[in-house]
Every structure is written in C-alpha cells, then in structure tokens.
C-alpha cells in the first residue's frame, strides 16, 4: 500500500471514529427526559447551592437519616451533593478540622454512581457536575494540582454532553474557576466563558436556569469582567442578580457588595 493511500485510510478511520463519538454525544443528550430532569432539578434543589452554614449542617443530618433508612439511588445522590456543600461551606473555614474529608466522601459516592451503568441518565448531569467540583475541592484540601486537572477533564466531558439542556455543568465549572489563584489563568478563564454562556442560553430560553443559578451567574460575570469598559454591563447584571433574589437565597448579598465597590471607582 502506498504512503498516500495509507494516509488516506488513516484519515478516513479518524473521521469515522469522530463521527461515532459525535453521534454518541448527541444520543446521550437525546436520551434525557426533560420532564424527568425538571423533576430532579426541583427535588434536589434543597441540597444544592446552600450558602447558610447552619442550614447546611441541619440538612446534612436530614439527608444522612434518609439515606440510613433507605439507601436508594436518589438518596445516595442527595448524600453526595450535601457532602459537597458541607466541604464547600465548612471544610476550609473550620479550624477544628471536624469537616475535613467531606469533599473526598462526596467524590467517592458520586464516582460509584458514575461508574454504575444502571444509574438514571437524568441524574448523571448532577452526579458528574458535582463529582468534578468535589474533586477540585479535594485538590484544594490536599494541595494536589493533578487532581484539579482531572476535575476539569470531567467538567469538559460533562459540559459537552449536557450543557445544551442544563446550566449545572457550566455553572459548577465556572464556580470553581472563579476561585482559583491568578496564576492558574488558563483555568480561571472558564469563569468568563461559562457564566456568559449560561446568560446567553437564558436569554434564548427563560426556563433554562432557575433564579439562584442566574443570580449567582450575573454576579460572577460582573466579578470576572471588572474592567471599566465592562462596568455598564456589569452594573446591569448586578441589578438583575439583586432583583431576582429578593430573599437573599443566592447572589444578592454579593451583588450588592460588588455594586457598592464598583460605585466607589
């Protein structure tokens, strides 16, 4: 076989594999039942994005009791998610080290679900998004940058599969990215990319994301785009973050603080 023919065959094989992978990604999205997804979004709402430290402690006890009484798939997912929020809210701020290791607990629970072929497809959006975020918290707790790289690989795969139907993957990656140190600029850039992507999708479909994700996203966009040339748009988004969160359940407090800060410049 000539070199030219050989190279042609290799290119054709590559294109065929690429086509199969693309089709598989499309099929994965098509397999998701959007009505079922909406139900899960509502029923998992109370264990996601908790910003009250006392509430997250109370909720953990409740979720652990439910799991002990019935360790079904849904209660297992809830346990993985609440452990993530425990790690996010308490692990890095509690000097007693009482809440050390919860990120690893979350990651282990969600990884087991991720590898189970019988796991409900609609739940995989939450499992993979929070699994990646938990691993990033493990990386921070143990100062292992290699784990952060692995977390972003999981984020990338999850976003490719599910971001067209759920804001959760981009929201979680953007939330991790915005809190990284400045020298990790290659990963920090995703804060701008992901929150802007969520906002654009919401503009096309008002039902894409709930008020908490949008309130945080508007605030995060304004925080990530702090230059004076973006100040007018940033203030518009901060006003939206405040308006849609009247009871301070999401990004309102942070938006008010950032708006005041920008007003002084």
Coordinates of C-alpha atoms in Angstrom, one line a residue:
X1 CA 0.0 0.0 0.0
X2 CA 1.4 3.4 -1.0
X3 CA 2.0 6.1 1.6
X4 CA -0.7 8.3 0.1
X5 CA -3.3 5.5 0.2
X6 CA -2.2 4.6 3.8
X7 CA -2.6 8.2 5.0
X8 CA -6.0 8.4 3.3
X9 CA -7.1 5.2 5.1
X10 CA -5.9 6.6 8.4
X11 CA -7.8 9.9 7.8
X12 CA -10.9 8.0 6.9
X13 CA -10.7 5.9 10.1
X14 CA -10.2 9.0 12.1
X15 CA -13.2 10.7 10.6
X16 CA -15.4 7.6 11.2
X17 CA -14.3 7.4 14.9
X18 CA -15.0 11.2 15.2
X19 CA -18.5 10.7 13.6
X20 CA -19.3 7.9 16.0
X21 CA -18.2 9.9 19.0
X22 CA -20.3 12.9 17.9
X23 CA -23.3 10.7 17.4
X24 CA -22.8 9.1 20.8
X25 CA -22.7 12.6 22.4
X26 CA -25.9 13.6 20.6
X27 CA -27.6 10.3 21.6
X28 CA -26.7 10.9 25.2
X29 CA -28.4 14.2 25.2
X30 CA -31.4 12.8 23.3
X31 CA -31.8 10.1 25.9
X32 CA -32.5 12.6 28.6
X33 CA -36.2 13.0 29.5
X34 CA -36.6 16.7 30.0
X35 CA -39.7 16.4 32.1
X36 CA -37.9 13.9 34.4
X37 CA -34.9 16.3 34.5
X38 CA -37.1 19.1 35.6
X39 CA -38.5 17.0 38.5
X40 CA -35.0 16.1 39.6
X41 CA -34.0 19.8 39.5
X42 CA -36.8 20.6 41.9
X43 CA -36.4 17.6 44.2
X44 CA -32.6 18.1 44.5
X45 CA -32.9 21.9 44.9
X46 CA -32.7 21.8 48.7
X47 CA -29.2 20.1 48.7
X48 CA -27.6 22.4 46.1
X49 CA -26.1 25.9 46.4
X50 CA -26.7 26.2 50.1
X51 CA -25.0 29.4 51.4
X52 CA -26.1 29.2 55.0
X53 CA -23.6 27.3 57.2
X54 CA -26.1 26.4 59.8
X55 CA -28.6 25.3 57.3
X56 CA -26.1 23.0 55.5
X57 CA -25.3 21.3 58.8
X58 CA -29.0 20.7 59.5
X59 CA -29.7 19.5 56.0
X60 CA -26.8 17.0 56.2
X61 CA -28.3 15.3 59.3
X62 CA -31.6 15.1 57.5
X63 CA -30.1 13.6 54.3
X64 CA -28.0 11.1 56.3
X65 CA -31.1 9.9 58.2
X66 CA -32.9 9.5 54.9
X67 CA -30.0 7.5 53.5
X68 CA -29.8 5.3 56.6
X69 CA -33.5 4.5 56.3
X70 CA -33.3 3.9 52.5
X71 CA -30.1 3.9 50.6
X72 CA -31.8 4.0 47.2
X73 CA -30.2 5.8 44.2
X74 CA -31.9 9.1 44.8
X75 CA -31.0 9.3 48.4
X76 CA -27.4 8.4 47.5
X77 CA -27.2 11.2 45.1
X78 CA -28.6 13.6 47.7
X79 CA -25.9 12.4 50.1
X80 CA -23.1 13.0 47.6
X81 CA -24.5 16.6 46.9
X82 CA -24.9 17.6 50.5
X83 CA -21.4 16.3 51.4
X84 CA -20.1 18.6 48.5
X85 CA -21.8 21.6 50.1
X86 CA -20.5 20.7 53.5
X87 CA -17.0 20.7 52.1
X88 CA -17.6 24.0 50.2
X89 CA -19.1 25.8 53.2
X90 CA -17.2 24.4 56.2
X91 CA -14.1 22.4 55.4
X92 CA -11.8 25.4 54.6
X93 CA -13.2 27.6 57.4
X94 CA -13.5 25.3 60.4
X95 CA -10.3 25.3 62.5
X96 CA -11.3 22.2 64.4
X97 CA -11.0 20.1 61.2
X98 CA -14.3 18.5 62.1
X99 CA -15.4 18.8 58.5
X100 CA -12.2 17.6 56.8
X101 CA -12.6 14.9 54.2
X102 CA -16.1 15.6 53.1
X103 CA -15.1 16.5 49.6
X104 CA -13.5 13.1 49.3
X105 CA -16.6 11.5 50.7
X106 CA -18.7 13.3 48.1
X107 CA -16.4 12.4 45.3
X108 CA -16.3 8.7 46.2
X109 CA -20.1 8.4 46.5
X110 CA -20.7 10.2 43.1
X111 CA -17.9 8.3 41.4
X112 CA -19.5 5.0 42.3
X113 CA -22.8 6.2 40.9
X114 CA -21.0 7.5 37.8
X115 CA -19.5 4.1 37.1
X116 CA -22.7 2.2 37.5
X117 CA -24.2 1.5 34.1
X118 CA -27.7 1.4 35.6
X119 CA -27.6 4.9 37.1
X120 CA -30.6 7.0 35.9
X121 CA -29.4 9.1 32.9
X122 CA -31.1 12.3 34.2
X123 CA -29.2 12.1 37.5
X124 CA -25.9 11.9 35.7
X125 CA -25.9 15.6 35.0
X126 CA -25.8 16.3 38.7
X127 CA -23.5 13.4 39.5
X128 CA -20.8 14.4 37.0
X129 CA -21.0 18.1 37.7
X130 CA -20.7 17.7 41.4
X131 CA -18.2 14.9 41.1
X132 CA -15.9 17.2 39.3
X133 CA -16.4 20.0 41.7
X134 CA -15.8 17.7 44.7
X135 CA -12.6 16.6 43.1
X136 CA -11.5 20.2 42.8
X137 CA -12.2 20.6 46.5
X138 CA -10.2 17.5 47.3
X139 CA -7.3 19.0 45.2
X140 CA -7.5 22.2 47.3
X141 CA -7.7 20.4 50.6
X142 CA -4.7 18.2 49.8
X143 CA -2.8 20.7 47.5
X144 CA -2.7 18.2 44.6
X145 CA -2.8 20.1 41.3
X146 CA -3.0 16.9 39.3
X147 CA -6.5 16.3 40.8
X148 CA -7.6 19.7 39.6
X149 CA -6.6 18.8 36.1
X150 CA -8.6 15.6 36.3
X151 CA -11.6 17.6 37.7
X152 CA -11.5 19.9 34.7
X153 CA -11.4 16.9 32.3
X154 CA -14.6 15.7 34.0
X155 CA -16.1 19.1 33.6
X156 CA -15.3 19.3 29.9
X157 CA -16.9 15.9 29.2
X158 CA -20.0 16.8 31.2
X159 CA -20.4 20.2 29.5
X160 CA -20.0 18.6 26.1
X161 CA -22.8 16.2 26.9
X162 CA -25.3 18.2 28.9
X163 CA -24.8 22.0 28.7
X164 CA -27.4 22.3 26.0
X165 CA -30.1 21.2 28.4
X166 CA -28.8 22.1 31.8
X167 CA -26.8 25.0 33.2
X168 CA -25.4 22.8 36.0
X169 CA -22.1 21.7 34.4
X170 CA -21.0 25.1 33.2
X171 CA -22.2 26.7 36.5
X172 CA -20.1 24.3 38.6
X173 CA -17.0 24.7 36.4
X174 CA -17.3 28.5 36.4
X175 CA -17.7 28.5 40.2
X176 CA -14.5 26.5 40.6
X177 CA -12.6 28.6 38.0
X178 CA -13.5 32.0 39.6
X179 CA -12.0 30.9 42.9
X180 CA -8.6 29.7 41.5
X181 CA -5.5 31.8 42.1
X182 CA -4.4 34.3 39.4
X183 CA -1.5 32.2 38.2
X184 CA -3.9 29.5 37.1
X185 CA -5.2 31.8 34.3
X186 CA -5.7 29.0 31.8
X187 CA -8.4 27.6 34.0
X188 CA -9.6 30.9 35.5
X189 CA -10.7 31.9 32.0
X190 CA -13.6 29.5 32.2
X191 CA -15.3 31.8 34.7
X192 CA -15.9 34.3 32.0
X193 CA -16.7 31.7 29.4
X194 CA -19.1 29.6 31.4
X195 CA -21.2 32.4 33.1
X196 CA -21.5 34.3 29.8
X197 CA -22.6 31.0 28.2
X198 CA -25.3 30.5 30.8
X199 CA -26.6 34.1 30.5
X200 CA -26.8 33.8 26.7
X201 CA -28.7 30.5 26.9
X202 CA -31.1 32.0 29.5
X203 CA -31.8 34.9 27.1
X204 CA -32.9 32.4 24.5
X205 CA -34.8 30.2 26.9
X206 CA -36.2 31.8 30.1
X207 CA -36.7 28.3 31.6
X208 CA -33.0 27.3 31.1
X209 CA -31.9 28.1 34.7
X210 CA -33.5 28.9 38.0
X211 CA -33.2 32.2 39.8
X212 CA -30.4 31.0 42.1
X213 CA -28.1 30.0 39.2
X214 CA -28.9 33.2 37.3
X215 CA -28.4 35.4 40.4
X216 CA -25.0 33.9 41.0
X217 CA -24.2 33.9 37.3
X218 CA -24.9 37.6 36.9
X219 CA -22.8 38.4 39.9
X220 CA -20.0 36.1 38.8
X221 CA -20.0 37.7 35.3
X222 CA -19.7 41.1 36.8
X223 CA -16.9 40.0 39.1
X224 CA -15.0 38.3 36.2
X225 CA -15.4 41.3 33.9
X226 CA -14.2 44.0 36.3
X227 CA -12.5 46.4 33.7
X228 CA -14.0 49.8 33.3
X229 CA -15.1 49.1 29.7
X230 CA -17.4 46.4 31.1
X231 CA -18.7 48.5 34.0
X232 CA -22.0 49.5 32.5
X233 CA -22.9 45.9 31.6
X234 CA -21.6 44.6 34.9
X235 CA -23.9 47.0 36.8
X236 CA -26.9 45.9 34.7
X237 CA -26.1 42.3 35.6
X238 CA -25.6 43.1 39.3
X239 CA -29.0 44.8 39.3
X240 CA -30.6 41.7 37.8
X241 CA -28.8 39.5 40.4
X242 CA -30.3 41.6 43.1
X243 CA -33.8 41.9 41.6
X244 CA -34.4 38.1 41.1
X245 CA -33.1 37.3 44.6
X246 CA -35.4 39.3 46.9
X247 CA -34.9 36.9 49.9
X248 CA -31.1 36.7 49.8
X249 CA -31.1 33.0 48.8
X250 CA -28.5 33.3 46.1
X251 CA -26.1 36.0 44.8
X252 CA -27.9 39.2 46.1
X253 CA -25.7 39.9 49.0
X254 CA -22.5 39.5 47.0
X255 CA -24.0 41.5 44.1
X256 CA -24.9 44.4 46.5
X257 CA -21.3 44.4 47.9
X258 CA -19.7 44.3 44.4
X259 CA -22.0 47.1 43.1
X260 CA -21.0 49.3 46.1
X261 CA -17.4 48.5 45.4
X262 CA -17.7 49.4 41.7
X263 CA -19.6 52.6 42.6
X264 CA -16.6 53.9 44.5
X265 CA -14.3 53.6 41.5

